[in-house]
Coordinates of C-alpha atoms and ligand atoms in Angstrom, one line a residue:
Chain A
X86 CA 0.0 0.0 0.0
X87 CA 1.3 3.4 -0.8
X88 CA 0.6 5.8 2.0
X89 CA -1.5 8.8 1.3
X90 CA 0.0 11.3 3.8
X91 CA -3.3 12.1 5.6
X92 CA -4.3 8.5 6.5
X93 CA -5.5 8.5 10.1
X94 CA -3.8 5.1 10.6
X95 CA -1.6 3.2 8.4
X96 CA -0.2 -0.3 9.2
X97 CA 2.5 -1.8 7.0
X98 CA 3.6 -5.4 7.1
X99 CA 2.9 -5.9 10.8
X100 CA 4.3 -9.1 12.3
X101 CA 3.9 -10.1 15.9
X102 CA 4.6 -13.4 17.6
X103 CA 4.3 -14.7 21.1
X104 CA 7.1 -17.2 21.4
X105 CA 6.6 -19.7 18.6
X106 CA 3.1 -18.4 17.8
X107 CA 2.9 -16.0 14.9
X108 CA -0.2 -14.1 15.9
X109 CA 0.0 -11.4 13.2
X110 CA 1.5 -12.3 9.9
X111 CA 1.9 -9.2 7.8
X112 CA -1.0 -6.9 8.4
X113 CA -1.5 -4.1 6.0
X114 CA -4.3 -1.7 6.8
X115 CA -5.1 1.9 6.0
X116 CA -7.8 3.9 7.8
X117 CA -8.9 7.3 6.5
X118 CA -10.0 10.1 8.8
X119 CA -13.7 9.7 10.0
X120 CA -13.7 6.1 8.7
X121 CA -15.2 3.3 10.8
X122 CA -13.6 -0.1 10.3
X123 CA -15.1 -3.3 11.7
X124 CA -12.6 -6.0 12.4
X125 CA -14.2 -9.4 12.4
X126 CA -12.7 -12.9 12.7
X127 CA -12.8 -16.0 14.8
X128 CA -11.6 -16.0 18.4
X129 CA -7.8 -16.1 18.4
X130 CA -7.4 -14.7 14.9
X131 CA -5.4 -11.8 16.4
X132 CA -7.9 -8.9 16.6
X133 CA -7.0 -7.9 20.1
X134 CA -3.3 -8.2 19.4
X135 CA -3.6 -5.9 16.4
X136 CA -5.4 -3.3 18.4
X137 CA -2.9 -3.6 21.3
X138 CA 0.0 -3.2 18.8
X139 CA -1.6 0.0 17.4
X140 CA -1.8 1.4 20.9
X141 CA 1.8 0.3 21.5
X142 CA 0.7 -1.9 24.4
X143 CA 2.6 -4.7 22.6
X144 CA 6.0 -4.5 21.1
X145 CA 6.0 -5.4 17.4
X146 CA 8.4 -7.7 15.6
X147 CA 8.3 -6.3 12.1
X148 CA 6.5 -3.6 10.2
X149 CA 5.6 0.0 10.7
X150 CA 2.6 1.9 12.0
X151 CA 1.8 5.5 11.2
X152 CA -0.7 7.8 12.9
X153 CA -1.5 10.7 10.6
X154 CA 1.7 10.2 8.8
X155 CA 4.0 10.0 11.8
X156 CA 5.7 6.7 12.3
X157 CA 4.9 5.6 15.9
X158 CA 7.0 2.4 15.7
X159 CA 10.2 4.4 15.0
X160 CA 13.0 4.2 17.5
X161 CA 13.0 6.8 20.1
X162 CA 9.4 7.8 19.8
X163 CA 7.7 8.9 23.0
X164 CA 5.1 6.2 23.4
X165 CA 3.2 8.1 26.0
X166 CA 2.7 11.0 23.6
X167 CA 1.4 8.5 21.0
X168 CA -1.0 6.9 23.4
X169 CA -2.6 10.2 24.1
X170 CA -3.8 10.3 20.5
X171 CA -5.1 6.8 20.4
X172 CA -7.8 5.7 22.7
X173 CA -8.6 2.1 23.5
X174 CA -11.6 0.5 25.1
X175 CA -11.3 -3.1 26.4
X176 CA -13.7 -6.0 26.5
X177 CA -13.4 -6.1 30.3
X178 CA -13.8 -2.3 30.8
X179 CA -10.7 -2.1 33.0
X180 CA -12.0 0.9 35.0
X181 CA -9.9 1.8 38.0
X182 CA -12.0 0.3 40.8
X183 CA -10.6 2.6 43.6
X184 CA -11.6 5.8 41.8
X185 CA -14.9 7.4 41.4
X186 CA -16.3 7.5 37.9
X187 CA -15.4 11.2 37.5
X188 CA -11.8 10.5 38.7
X189 CA -11.5 7.6 36.2
X190 CA -12.5 10.1 33.5
X191 CA -10.3 13.0 34.6
X192 CA -7.1 11.0 35.4
X193 CA -5.6 11.2 31.9
X194 CA -6.5 14.9 31.4
X195 CA -5.1 15.8 34.8
X196 CA -1.9 13.8 34.9
X197 CA -1.1 13.5 31.2
X198 CA -2.5 16.7 29.7
X199 CA -1.8 18.6 32.9
X200 CA -5.1 20.3 32.8
X201 CA -6.4 22.0 36.0
X202 CA -8.7 19.7 37.9
X203 CA -11.7 22.1 37.6
X204 CA -11.4 22.2 33.8
X205 CA -10.9 18.5 33.5
X206 CA -14.0 17.9 35.7
X207 CA -16.2 20.3 33.9
X208 CA -15.3 18.6 30.6
X209 CA -15.8 15.2 32.1
X210 CA -19.2 16.1 33.4
X211 CA -20.2 17.3 29.9
X212 CA -19.2 14.0 28.4
X213 CA -20.8 12.0 31.2
X214 CA -24.0 14.0 30.7
X215 CA -23.9 13.4 26.9
X216 CA -23.9 9.7 27.5
X217 CA -26.5 9.7 30.3
X218 CA -24.0 9.0 33.1
X219 CA -24.0 12.4 34.9
X220 CA -25.6 11.0 38.1
X221 CA -23.0 8.3 38.3
X222 CA -20.1 10.7 38.5
X223 CA -19.6 10.3 42.2
X224 CA -19.9 6.6 42.4
X225 CA -17.3 3.8 42.4
X226 CA -17.3 1.7 39.2
X227 CA -18.5 -1.5 40.9
X228 CA -21.8 0.2 41.8
X229 CA -22.6 0.5 38.1
X230 CA -24.1 -2.1 35.7
X231 CA -21.8 -3.6 33.0
X232 CA -23.3 -1.4 30.3
X233 CA -22.8 1.7 32.4
X234 CA -19.2 0.7 33.2
X235 CA -18.4 0.2 29.6
X236 CA -19.9 3.6 28.7
X237 CA -17.7 5.1 31.4
X238 CA -14.7 3.4 29.8
X239 CA -15.6 4.9 26.5
X240 CA -16.0 8.3 28.1
X241 CA -12.6 7.9 29.8
X242 CA -11.0 7.3 26.4
X243 CA -12.9 10.2 24.8
X244 CA -11.8 12.6 27.5
X245 CA -8.3 12.4 26.1
X246 CA -9.7 13.7 22.8
X247 CA -8.1 10.9 20.7
X248 CA -7.7 11.1 17.0
X249 CA -8.4 7.4 16.7
X250 CA -10.5 5.1 18.9
X251 CA -9.9 1.4 19.2
X252 CA -12.7 -0.7 20.5
X253 CA -12.0 -4.3 21.4
X254 CA -15.2 -6.4 21.6
X255 CA -16.6 -3.9 24.0
X256 CA -20.0 -5.6 24.3
X257 CA -18.7 -9.2 24.6
X258 CA -18.7 -9.1 28.4
X259 CA -22.2 -7.6 28.7
X260 CA -25.5 -9.2 29.4
X261 CA -27.6 -9.2 26.2
X262 CA -30.0 -6.5 27.4
X263 CA -27.1 -4.1 28.1
X264 CA -25.5 -4.4 24.6
X265 CA -27.7 -1.9 22.9
X266 CA -26.9 1.0 25.2
X267 CA -23.2 0.6 24.5
X268 CA -23.7 0.2 20.7
X269 CA -25.8 3.3 20.7
X270 CA -22.9 5.3 22.2
X271 CA -20.6 4.0 19.4
X272 CA -23.2 4.9 16.8
X273 CA -23.3 8.4 18.1
X274 CA -19.5 8.6 18.0
X275 CA -19.5 7.4 14.4
X276 CA -22.1 9.9 13.5
X277 CA -19.9 12.6 15.1
X278 CA -17.1 11.6 12.7
X279 CA -14.8 9.7 15.2
X280 CA -12.3 7.5 13.4
X281 CA -12.7 4.0 14.8
X282 CA -11.3 0.6 14.5
X283 CA -13.8 -1.8 16.0
X284 CA -13.2 -5.5 16.8
X285 CA -16.6 -7.0 17.2
X286 CA -18.7 -10.2 17.0
X287 CA -21.9 -8.1 16.6
X288 CA -22.3 -8.6 12.8
X289 CA -25.5 -6.7 12.5
X290 CA -23.9 -3.7 14.2
X291 CA -20.8 -4.0 12.0
X292 CA -23.0 -4.0 8.9
X293 CA -24.9 -0.9 10.1
X294 CA -22.0 1.2 11.3
X295 CA -18.9 0.2 9.3
X296 CA -17.6 1.9 6.2
X297 CA -15.4 -1.1 5.7
X298 CA -15.2 -4.6 7.2
X299 CA -11.9 -6.5 7.5
X300 CA -12.0 -10.2 8.0
X301 CA -9.0 -11.4 10.0
X302 CA -8.0 -15.0 9.7
X303 CA -4.9 -16.6 11.3
X304 CA -3.1 -13.3 11.6
X305 CA -3.8 -12.0 8.1
X306 CA -6.5 -9.7 6.7
X307 CA -7.9 -12.2 4.3
X308 CA -10.6 -10.1 2.8
X309 CA -11.9 -6.5 3.2
X310 CA -14.6 -4.5 1.6
X311 CA -17.9 -2.6 2.2
X312 CA -20.2 -4.4 4.6
X313 CA -22.7 -5.1 1.9
X314 CA -20.2 -7.0 -0.1
X315 CA -18.5 -8.9 2.8
X316 CA -21.7 -10.0 4.4
X317 CA -23.7 -10.7 1.2
X318 CA -21.1 -12.1 -1.2
X319 CA -17.8 -12.9 0.5
X320 CA -15.2 -13.9 -2.0
X321 CA -13.1 -16.1 0.3
X322 CA -14.3 -19.5 1.4
X323 CA -12.9 -18.9 5.0
X324 CA -15.0 -15.8 5.2
X325 CA -18.1 -17.7 4.1
X326 CA -17.4 -20.4 6.7
X327 CA -16.9 -17.9 9.5
X328 CA -20.1 -16.0 8.6
X329 CA -22.1 -19.3 8.4
X330 CA -21.0 -20.2 11.9
X331 CA -21.9 -16.8 13.1
X332 CA -25.4 -17.1 11.5
X333 CA -25.8 -20.5 13.1
X334 CA -25.0 -19.0 16.4
X335 CA -27.8 -16.5 15.8
X336 CA -25.7 -13.4 15.8
X337 CA -26.4 -12.0 12.4
Chain B
X47 CA -42.5 -42.3 48.3
X48 CA -40.4 -43.4 45.4
X49 CA -43.4 -44.5 43.4
X50 CA -45.2 -41.1 44.0
X51 CA -42.1 -39.0 43.2
X52 CA -40.6 -36.6 45.6
X53 CA -41.8 -33.2 44.4
X54 CA -45.5 -34.3 44.2
X55 CA -45.4 -35.7 47.7
X56 CA -44.1 -32.5 49.2
X57 CA -46.6 -30.3 47.4
X58 CA -49.4 -32.6 48.5
X59 CA -48.2 -32.0 52.1
X60 CA -50.1 -28.8 51.6
X61 CA -49.9 -25.2 52.9
X62 CA -51.5 -26.1 56.2
X63 CA -48.6 -28.4 57.4
X64 CA -45.8 -26.2 56.0
X65 CA -45.8 -23.3 58.4
X66 CA -46.1 -25.7 61.3
X67 CA -43.0 -27.7 60.2
X68 CA -41.0 -24.5 59.6
X69 CA -41.8 -23.2 63.1
X70 CA -40.9 -26.6 64.5
X71 CA -37.5 -26.6 62.6
X72 CA -36.8 -23.1 64.0
X73 CA -37.5 -24.3 67.5
X74 CA -35.3 -27.3 67.0
X75 CA -32.5 -25.1 65.8
X76 CA -32.8 -22.8 68.8
X77 CA -32.6 -25.7 71.2
X78 CA -29.6 -27.3 69.5
X79 CA -27.8 -23.9 69.5
X80 CA -28.4 -23.6 73.2
X81 CA -27.2 -27.1 73.8
X82 CA -23.9 -26.4 71.8
X83 CA -23.3 -23.3 73.9
X84 CA -23.8 -25.2 77.1
X85 CA -21.5 -28.0 76.0
X86 CA -18.8 -25.6 75.0
X87 CA -19.0 -23.8 78.3
X88 CA -18.9 -26.9 80.4
X89 CA -16.0 -28.5 78.5
X90 CA -14.0 -25.2 78.8
X91 CA -14.7 -25.1 82.5
X92 CA -13.7 -28.7 83.0
X93 CA -10.5 -28.4 81.0
X94 CA -9.3 -25.2 82.7
X95 CA -10.4 -26.5 86.1
X96 CA -8.2 -29.6 85.7
X97 CA -5.3 -27.6 84.4
X98 CA -5.4 -25.2 87.3
X99 CA -5.8 -28.1 89.8
X100 CA -2.7 -29.8 88.3
X101 CA -0.6 -26.7 88.4
X102 CA -1.6 -25.6 91.9
X103 CA -1.1 -29.0 93.4
X104 CA 2.3 -29.6 91.7
X105 CA 5.2 -29.9 94.1
X106 CA 7.0 -26.8 92.8
X107 CA 3.9 -24.6 92.9
X108 CA 4.7 -22.7 96.1
X109 CA 8.1 -21.7 94.9
X110 CA 6.8 -20.7 91.4
X111 CA 4.0 -18.7 93.1
X112 CA 6.4 -16.8 95.2
X113 CA 8.8 -15.9 92.4
X114 CA 6.3 -15.2 89.6
X115 CA 3.1 -14.1 91.4
X116 CA 4.3 -11.7 94.1
X117 CA 1.5 -9.1 94.3
X118 CA 3.6 -6.5 96.1
X119 CA 6.4 -6.7 93.6
X120 CA 3.9 -6.7 90.7
X121 CA 2.3 -3.4 91.9
X122 CA 5.6 -1.7 92.8
X123 CA 7.2 -2.6 89.5
X124 CA 4.3 -1.9 87.3
X125 CA 4.7 1.9 87.0
X126 CA 8.3 1.6 85.9
X127 CA 7.4 -1.1 83.5
X128 CA 4.6 0.8 81.9
X129 CA 6.9 3.9 81.7
X130 CA 9.6 1.8 80.0
X131 CA 7.0 0.5 77.5
X132 CA 6.7 4.1 76.2
X133 CA 10.2 3.5 74.9
X134 CA 9.0 0.4 73.0
X135 CA 6.1 2.5 71.6
X136 CA 8.6 5.1 70.4
X137 CA 10.8 2.4 68.9
X138 CA 7.7 0.9 67.2
X139 CA 6.3 4.1 65.8
X140 CA 9.5 5.6 64.5
X141 CA 10.7 2.4 62.9
X142 CA 7.3 1.6 61.5
X143 CA 7.2 4.9 59.5
X144 CA 10.7 4.2 58.2
X145 CA 9.9 0.6 57.4
X146 CA 6.7 1.5 55.5
X147 CA 8.7 4.0 53.4
X148 CA 11.8 1.9 52.8
X149 CA 9.8 -1.3 52.1
X150 CA 7.8 0.5 49.5
X151 CA 10.9 1.7 47.7
X152 CA 12.3 -1.9 47.8
X153 CA 9.0 -3.4 46.5
X154 CA 8.8 -0.9 43.7
X155 CA 12.4 -1.5 42.8
X156 CA 11.9 -5.3 42.7
X157 CA 8.6 -5.0 40.7
X158 CA 10.2 -2.9 38.0
X159 CA 10.6 -4.6 34.6
X160 CA 12.7 -2.1 32.6
X161 CA 16.1 -3.7 31.6
X162 CA 17.9 -0.5 32.5
X163 CA 16.7 -1.0 36.1
X164 CA 18.3 -4.4 36.5
X165 CA 21.0 -3.2 38.9
X166 CA 18.3 -1.6 41.1
X167 CA 16.3 -4.9 41.0
X168 CA 19.4 -6.9 41.9
X169 CA 20.4 -4.7 44.8
X170 CA 16.9 -4.8 46.2
X171 CA 16.7 -8.5 45.9
X172 CA 20.1 -9.0 47.6
X173 CA 19.0 -6.7 50.4
X174 CA 15.7 -8.6 51.0
X175 CA 17.5 -11.9 50.8
X176 CA 20.1 -10.9 53.4
X177 CA 17.8 -9.4 55.9
X178 CA 15.3 -12.2 55.8
X179 CA 18.0 -14.7 56.2
X180 CA 19.7 -13.2 59.2
X181 CA 18.3 -13.7 62.7
X182 CA 17.1 -10.3 63.9
X183 CA 19.1 -10.5 67.1
X184 CA 22.3 -10.8 65.1
X185 CA 21.5 -7.7 63.1
X186 CA 20.8 -5.8 66.3
X187 CA 24.0 -7.0 67.9
X188 CA 26.2 -6.3 64.9
X189 CA 24.9 -2.8 64.4
X190 CA 24.5 -1.9 68.0
X191 CA 27.9 -3.1 69.2
X192 CA 29.9 -3.2 65.9
X193 CA 29.4 0.3 64.5
X194 CA 30.0 2.2 67.7
X195 CA 32.8 -0.2 68.5
X196 CA 34.7 1.2 65.4
X197 CA 35.3 4.3 67.4
X198 CA 35.0 6.4 64.3
X199 CA 34.9 10.2 65.0
X200 CA 31.4 11.6 64.5
X201 CA 29.6 8.2 64.6
X202 CA 26.9 8.3 67.1
X203 CA 26.8 5.9 70.1
X204 CA 23.2 6.2 71.2
X205 CA 21.8 2.6 71.2
X206 CA 18.3 3.9 70.6
X207 CA 19.5 5.1 67.2
X208 CA 21.0 1.7 66.3
X209 CA 17.8 0.0 67.6
X210 CA 15.7 2.0 65.1
X211 CA 18.1 1.3 62.3
X212 CA 18.3 -2.4 63.0
X213 CA 14.5 -2.9 63.3
X214 CA 14.0 -0.9 60.1
X215 CA 16.5 -3.0 58.1
X216 CA 15.1 -6.2 59.3
X217 CA 11.4 -5.5 58.9
X218 CA 11.6 -3.5 55.7
X219 CA 12.7 -6.7 54.0
X220 CA 9.6 -8.5 55.2
X221 CA 7.2 -5.6 54.6
X222 CA 8.6 -5.1 51.0
X223 CA 7.6 -8.7 50.3
X224 CA 4.1 -7.9 51.5
X225 CA 3.9 -4.9 49.2
X226 CA 5.3 -6.8 46.3
X227 CA 2.7 -9.5 46.7
X228 CA 0.1 -6.7 46.7
X229 CA 1.6 -5.2 43.5
X230 CA 1.7 -8.6 41.8
X231 CA -2.0 -9.1 42.7
X232 CA -3.1 -6.2 40.6
X233 CA -4.1 -7.4 37.1
X234 CA -1.8 -6.2 34.3
X235 CA -5.0 -4.9 32.5
X236 CA -5.1 -2.1 35.1
X237 CA -1.6 -1.0 34.0
X238 CA -2.6 -1.4 30.4
X239 CA -5.6 0.8 30.9
X240 CA -3.5 3.5 32.5
X241 CA -0.8 3.4 29.9
X242 CA -3.3 3.5 27.1
X243 CA -4.4 6.9 28.5
X244 CA -0.9 8.1 28.1
X245 CA 0.2 7.7 31.7
X246 CA 3.9 6.9 32.1
X247 CA 4.9 3.7 33.9
X248 CA 5.7 5.5 37.1
X249 CA 2.4 7.4 36.9
X250 CA 0.5 4.2 36.3
X251 CA 2.2 2.7 39.3
X252 CA 1.5 5.7 41.5
X253 CA -2.1 6.5 40.6
X254 CA -3.5 3.1 39.6
X255 CA -1.4 0.1 40.9
X256 CA -0.1 1.2 44.3
X257 CA -3.4 2.6 45.7
X258 CA -5.1 -0.7 45.0
X259 CA -2.2 -2.8 46.1
X260 CA -1.7 -1.0 49.4
X261 CA -5.4 -1.4 50.2
X262 CA -5.2 -5.1 49.7
X263 CA -2.2 -5.6 51.9
X264 CA -3.4 -3.7 54.9
X265 CA -4.2 -6.8 56.9
X266 CA -0.9 -8.6 56.3
X267 CA 0.9 -5.3 57.1
X268 CA -0.9 -5.1 60.4
X269 CA 0.3 -8.7 61.1
X270 CA 3.9 -7.4 60.6
X271 CA 3.2 -4.5 62.9
X272 CA 2.3 -7.0 65.6
X273 CA 5.5 -8.8 65.0
X274 CA 7.5 -5.6 65.1
X275 CA 5.8 -4.5 68.3
X276 CA 6.9 -7.7 70.0
X277 CA 10.4 -7.6 68.5
X278 CA 11.1 -4.2 70.0
X279 CA 12.2 -6.1 73.2
X280 CA 15.1 -7.5 71.2
X281 CA 16.9 -4.2 71.3
X282 CA 17.3 -4.6 75.1
X283 CA 20.4 -6.6 74.2
X284 CA 22.3 -3.5 73.1
X285 CA 21.4 -1.5 76.1
X286 CA 18.2 0.3 75.3
X287 CA 16.2 0.5 78.5
X288 CA 12.8 -0.5 77.3
X289 CA 10.2 -2.7 78.9
X290 CA 12.2 -6.0 78.9
X291 CA 15.4 -4.4 80.1
X292 CA 13.4 -2.6 82.8
X293 CA 11.9 -5.9 84.1
X294 CA 15.4 -7.4 84.1
X295 CA 16.6 -4.5 86.2
X296 CA 13.8 -5.0 88.7
X297 CA 14.4 -8.8 88.7
X298 CA 18.1 -8.2 89.4
X299 CA 17.2 -6.1 92.4
X300 CA 14.4 -8.3 93.9
X301 CA 15.4 -11.8 92.7
X302 CA 11.8 -12.1 91.7
X303 CA 10.3 -12.9 88.2
X304 CA 7.0 -11.1 88.7
X305 CA 8.1 -8.1 86.6
X306 CA 8.2 -10.4 83.6
X307 CA 4.6 -11.4 84.2
X308 CA 3.7 -7.7 84.4
X309 CA 5.6 -7.2 81.0
X310 CA 3.7 -10.1 79.5
X311 CA 0.4 -8.6 80.6
X312 CA 1.3 -5.3 79.1
X313 CA 1.9 -7.0 75.7
X314 CA -1.3 -9.0 75.9
X315 CA -3.3 -5.9 76.6
X316 CA -1.8 -4.0 73.7
X317 CA -1.4 -6.8 71.1
X318 CA -4.6 -8.9 71.4
X319 CA -6.8 -6.0 70.3
X320 CA -4.6 -5.3 67.4
X321 CA -4.6 -9.0 66.4
X322 CA -8.4 -9.1 66.7
X323 CA -8.7 -6.0 64.6
X324 CA -6.4 -7.6 61.9
X325 CA -8.6 -10.7 61.9
X326 CA -11.7 -8.6 61.5
X327 CA -10.1 -6.7 58.5
X328 CA -9.1 -10.0 56.8
X329 CA -12.6 -11.4 57.3
X330 CA -14.2 -8.2 56.0
X331 CA -11.9 -8.3 52.9
X332 CA -12.8 -11.9 52.3
X333 CA -16.5 -11.1 52.6
X334 CA -16.3 -8.5 49.9
X335 CA -17.1 -9.6 46.4
X336 CA -15.2 -12.2 44.3
X337 CA -12.5 -9.9 42.9
X338 CA -11.4 -8.6 46.3
X339 CA -11.4 -12.0 48.0
X340 CA -9.6 -13.6 45.1
X341 CA -7.1 -10.9 45.4
X342 CA -6.8 -11.3 49.1
X343 CA -6.1 -15.0 48.7
X344 CA -3.6 -14.3 46.0
X345 CA -1.8 -11.9 48.3
X346 CA -1.9 -14.5 51.1
X347 CA -0.5 -17.3 48.9
X348 CA 2.3 -15.0 47.6
X349 CA 3.1 -14.2 51.2
X350 CA 3.1 -17.8 52.3
X351 CA 5.8 -18.4 49.8
X352 CA 7.9 -15.5 51.1
X353 CA 7.6 -16.5 54.7
X354 CA 10.6 -18.8 55.1
X355 CA 11.7 -17.8 58.6
X356 CA 10.1 -14.9 60.4
X357 CA 12.6 -12.7 62.3
X358 CA 10.6 -13.0 65.5
X359 CA 12.0 -15.4 68.1
Ligands
ADP262 N1 0.3 -12.0 25.9 C1 0.2 -13.2 25.1 N2 1.0 -14.2 25.3 C2 0.9 -15.3 24.5 N3 0.0 -15.5 23.6 C3 -0.9 -14.5 23.4 C4 -0.9 -13.3 24.2 N4 -1.9 -12.5 23.7 C5 -2.6 -13.2 22.8 N5 -2.0 -14.4 22.6 C6 -2.4 -15.4 21.6 O1 -2.5 -14.8 20.4 C7 -3.6 -15.3 19.6 C8 -4.5 -14.2 19.2 O2 -5.1 -13.6 20.3 P1 -6.0 -12.4 20.2 O3 -5.3 -11.3 19.6 O4 -6.5 -12.1 21.6 O5 -7.2 -12.9 19.3 P2 -8.7 -12.3 19.2 O6 -8.8 -11.0 19.9 O7 -9.0 -12.3 17.8 O8 -9.5 -13.4 19.9 C9 -4.3 -16.3 20.5 O9 -3.8 -17.6 20.1 C10 -3.8 -16.0 21.9 O10 -3.7 -17.1 22.7
MG263 MG1 -9.9 -10.5 21.5

């Protein structure tokens, strides 16, 4: 892929192994600004690893990653500065259990962006309000439902005003009746133009929201295209197999 | 019964008989609880009665009674002993503060992962190994007699100072292991979440990992406080006049062991409430949801591994 300078994210020939296991085997991926990419694929195909590499939570073995043209995998790059620009939301929320919701949200702005506490809190309250969480601001995370916790985790990532948001199966740990509230938040973000890379098993949601769907298989992007094409007429046999299994599981 | 099937039979028992049987069961439970209490009370009474009888009727009892249970010596020595205990409390409080700080530094050093910090990790590991391996009394002797014995100009000779230093060195090795178990019990996803927000590794440690880790290790830390409180008597060997030394002084003047009994009582009065409080904290932590109790048992098992030989005699 030849990089257009303004790509929000560009991944080139990314390899990653854990010991003898080659988890990512040459990933090439380009995401334009405001684009929403759905990353689908079987469990263990490397979705989480790819997202963690993009956020530099894993060291990579080979390849390069660019954020808005700047190589973040170059030697001597300040990883903390990169992470400010890339938000990630995890399957298991990973809220800080010893901090109130509002402190979870303002920790990054206060300690990393060095914003005065009052400003950070005012902004955090605006975000919490926008996602219907204002009255939870003073509570500890374990007093919240799973859906509320995940929405707080999204707000926490948004408070850093990232250029790119990575979402790793953010509804997989939720009771079915709580999935919709989280998906609606993501829909709203997409409508607002947030650039997102979303690993998900919610195929209906992926079809609705994504500009492009990437099918990850054994550490490679086997096939990618607009949702209509991937879901209706997948070219690759492995993609068809995967989608058939998903349909049998009643998730499409 | 088997032919009719269990569930049917009970439902046919009907609403009329159910409340009656439930009340009956509750009455039975109450009677059996009362019976258990009575049995426990009686058996305790019998056991202690027999023990007291054996001791009091032993041939040596009058001599032991005279040398360990002399009321006049007890009352006359008590004020001095309680006053000397204030020295133990000082030793305890000052060294505890130093221990908590030094141990945290050691634990953080040992928990670091950056390759460049390897020398720091190594030094901390060697330190902890050495001071957990040495009997506490030896450390106290070597410091308390050895360093002043060098007669170097400007080196202080106050045994109280060396007592503080020795207790701090010994206990910070243990306490650092407690902290370290706490740090290890915090799931790496917490650090990942903090780092993903752009926090540096030290910031993640300070704002996310340590606050949770320290909360989890409060009960085992209190256990170490109890040990330290008792071990303050060890520094009597290098001439600090604390409670044990004070009772030795009285004993030397009266040829009577009652002061030791008074000292023992002082420790019981102070330590038992602290131990009870610790037990209560542990129980409370275990009662709190799965995550917390899982964490507590993780801390406990990590600690079990590190407890080769406690310094306390
Ligand atoms: N830290 C790790 N150490 C070793 N193996 C790992 C690690 N993280 C992931 N893996 C392995 O990498 C493969 C891909 O995992 P992952 O990226 O989580 O897949 P997905 O998110 O698509 O389910 C799996 O086989 C997993 O066991
Ligand atoms: Mg995953």
